[in-house]
Amino acid sequence: DYGAAFGIQNAAAQLISAGSQVSPQGATRLAYTQVHQCVPVFGSYLYVHVASDGAMTAVNAVTVPGIKV
């Protein structure tokens, strides 16, 4: 729902999972890499931080919107 705020128009086509980490306090960080035509975009990332109760607490990202090749 918030992809456009980060330059992502189609999350299913533009993001791939790069794993997750769980802190000792139970919070989770979900990591994604941006891709363009299945090729990873150098230096891109999108991190979603989720509290132990399931609430999203933060999103950090570096993406490249509107790639044209």
mmCIF file of C-alpha atoms in Angstrom:
data_model
loop_
_atom_site.group_PDB
_atom_site.id
_atom_site.type_symbol
_atom_site.label_atom_id
_atom_site.label_comp_id
_atom_site.label_asym_id
_atom_site.label_seq_id
_atom_site.Cartn_x
_atom_site.Cartn_y
_atom_site.Cartn_z
ATOM 1 C CA ASP A 1 0.000 0.000 0.000
ATOM 2 C CA TYR A 2 2.911 2.386 0.637
ATOM 3 C CA GLY A 3 5.205 1.344 -2.227
ATOM 4 C CA ALA A 4 4.664 4.530 -4.218
ATOM 5 C CA ALA A 5 6.141 6.532 -1.329
ATOM 6 C CA PHE A 6 9.387 4.645 -2.003
ATOM 7 C CA GLY A 7 9.255 4.638 -5.816
ATOM 8 C CA ILE A 8 7.852 1.117 -6.037
ATOM 9 C CA GLN A 9 4.833 0.743 -8.331
ATOM 10 C CA ASN A 10 4.498 -3.067 -8.337
ATOM 11 C CA ALA A 11 5.995 -4.718 -5.253
ATOM 12 C CA ALA A 12 5.526 -8.251 -6.611
ATOM 13 C CA ALA A 13 7.589 -7.424 -9.712
ATOM 14 C CA GLN A 14 10.057 -4.926 -8.221
ATOM 15 C CA LEU A 15 11.014 -6.386 -4.830
ATOM 16 C CA ILE A 16 12.550 -9.701 -3.845
ATOM 17 C CA SER A 17 13.083 -10.931 -0.317
ATOM 18 C CA ALA A 18 16.603 -10.556 1.031
ATOM 19 C CA GLY A 19 15.826 -12.309 4.313
ATOM 20 C CA SER A 20 14.774 -11.358 7.805
ATOM 21 C CA GLN A 21 16.264 -10.942 11.260
ATOM 22 C CA VAL A 22 14.646 -11.250 14.680
ATOM 23 C CA SER A 23 16.058 -9.243 17.582
ATOM 24 C CA PRO A 24 16.365 -10.641 21.128
ATOM 25 C CA GLN A 25 13.349 -8.455 22.005
ATOM 26 C CA GLY A 26 11.245 -10.204 19.345
ATOM 27 C CA ALA A 27 11.162 -7.404 16.756
ATOM 28 C CA THR A 28 11.627 -8.446 13.121
ATOM 29 C CA ARG A 29 13.365 -6.704 10.236
ATOM 30 C CA LEU A 30 12.220 -7.813 6.787
ATOM 31 C CA ALA A 31 14.702 -6.993 4.022
ATOM 32 C CA TYR A 32 13.973 -6.586 0.309
ATOM 33 C CA THR A 33 16.074 -5.774 -2.762
ATOM 34 C CA GLN A 34 14.698 -3.831 -5.719
ATOM 35 C CA VAL A 35 14.910 -5.557 -9.114
ATOM 36 C CA HIS A 36 14.317 -4.325 -12.656
ATOM 37 C CA GLN A 37 13.458 -7.000 -15.211
ATOM 38 C CA CYS A 38 14.717 -9.606 -12.686
ATOM 39 C CA VAL A 39 18.119 -7.847 -12.321
ATOM 40 C CA PRO A 40 18.995 -6.527 -8.831
ATOM 41 C CA VAL A 41 19.289 -2.726 -8.671
ATOM 42 C CA PHE A 42 22.739 -1.951 -7.240
ATOM 43 C CA GLY A 43 22.630 -0.408 -3.759
ATOM 44 C CA SER A 44 18.862 -0.672 -3.349
ATOM 45 C CA TYR A 45 17.125 -1.954 -0.237
ATOM 46 C CA LEU A 46 13.837 -1.695 1.597
ATOM 47 C CA TYR A 47 13.653 -2.650 5.279
ATOM 48 C CA VAL A 48 10.381 -3.097 7.131
ATOM 49 C CA HIS A 49 10.606 -3.121 10.929
ATOM 50 C CA VAL A 50 7.862 -5.011 12.773
ATOM 51 C CA ALA A 51 7.406 -5.055 16.562
ATOM 52 C CA SER A 52 6.842 -8.296 18.431
ATOM 53 C CA ASP A 53 3.095 -7.508 18.522
ATOM 54 C CA GLY A 54 2.984 -7.367 14.697
ATOM 55 C CA ALA A 55 2.805 -3.568 14.398
ATOM 56 C CA MET A 56 4.919 -1.991 11.660
ATOM 57 C CA THR A 57 7.205 0.505 13.381
ATOM 58 C CA ALA A 58 9.432 1.837 10.578
ATOM 59 C CA VAL A 59 10.402 1.527 6.923
ATOM 60 C CA ASN A 60 13.799 2.520 5.526
ATOM 61 C CA ALA A 61 14.600 2.399 1.825
ATOM 62 C CA VAL A 62 16.940 3.378 -0.981
ATOM 63 C CA THR A 63 15.268 2.692 -4.326
ATOM 64 C CA VAL A 64 15.548 3.906 -7.899
ATOM 65 C CA PRO A 65 12.129 4.956 -9.237
ATOM 66 C CA GLY A 66 11.224 5.028 -12.926
ATOM 67 C CA ILE A 67 14.081 2.948 -14.308
ATOM 68 C CA LYS A 68 14.255 3.075 -18.108
ATOM 69 C CA VAL A 69 16.700 0.875 -20.012
#
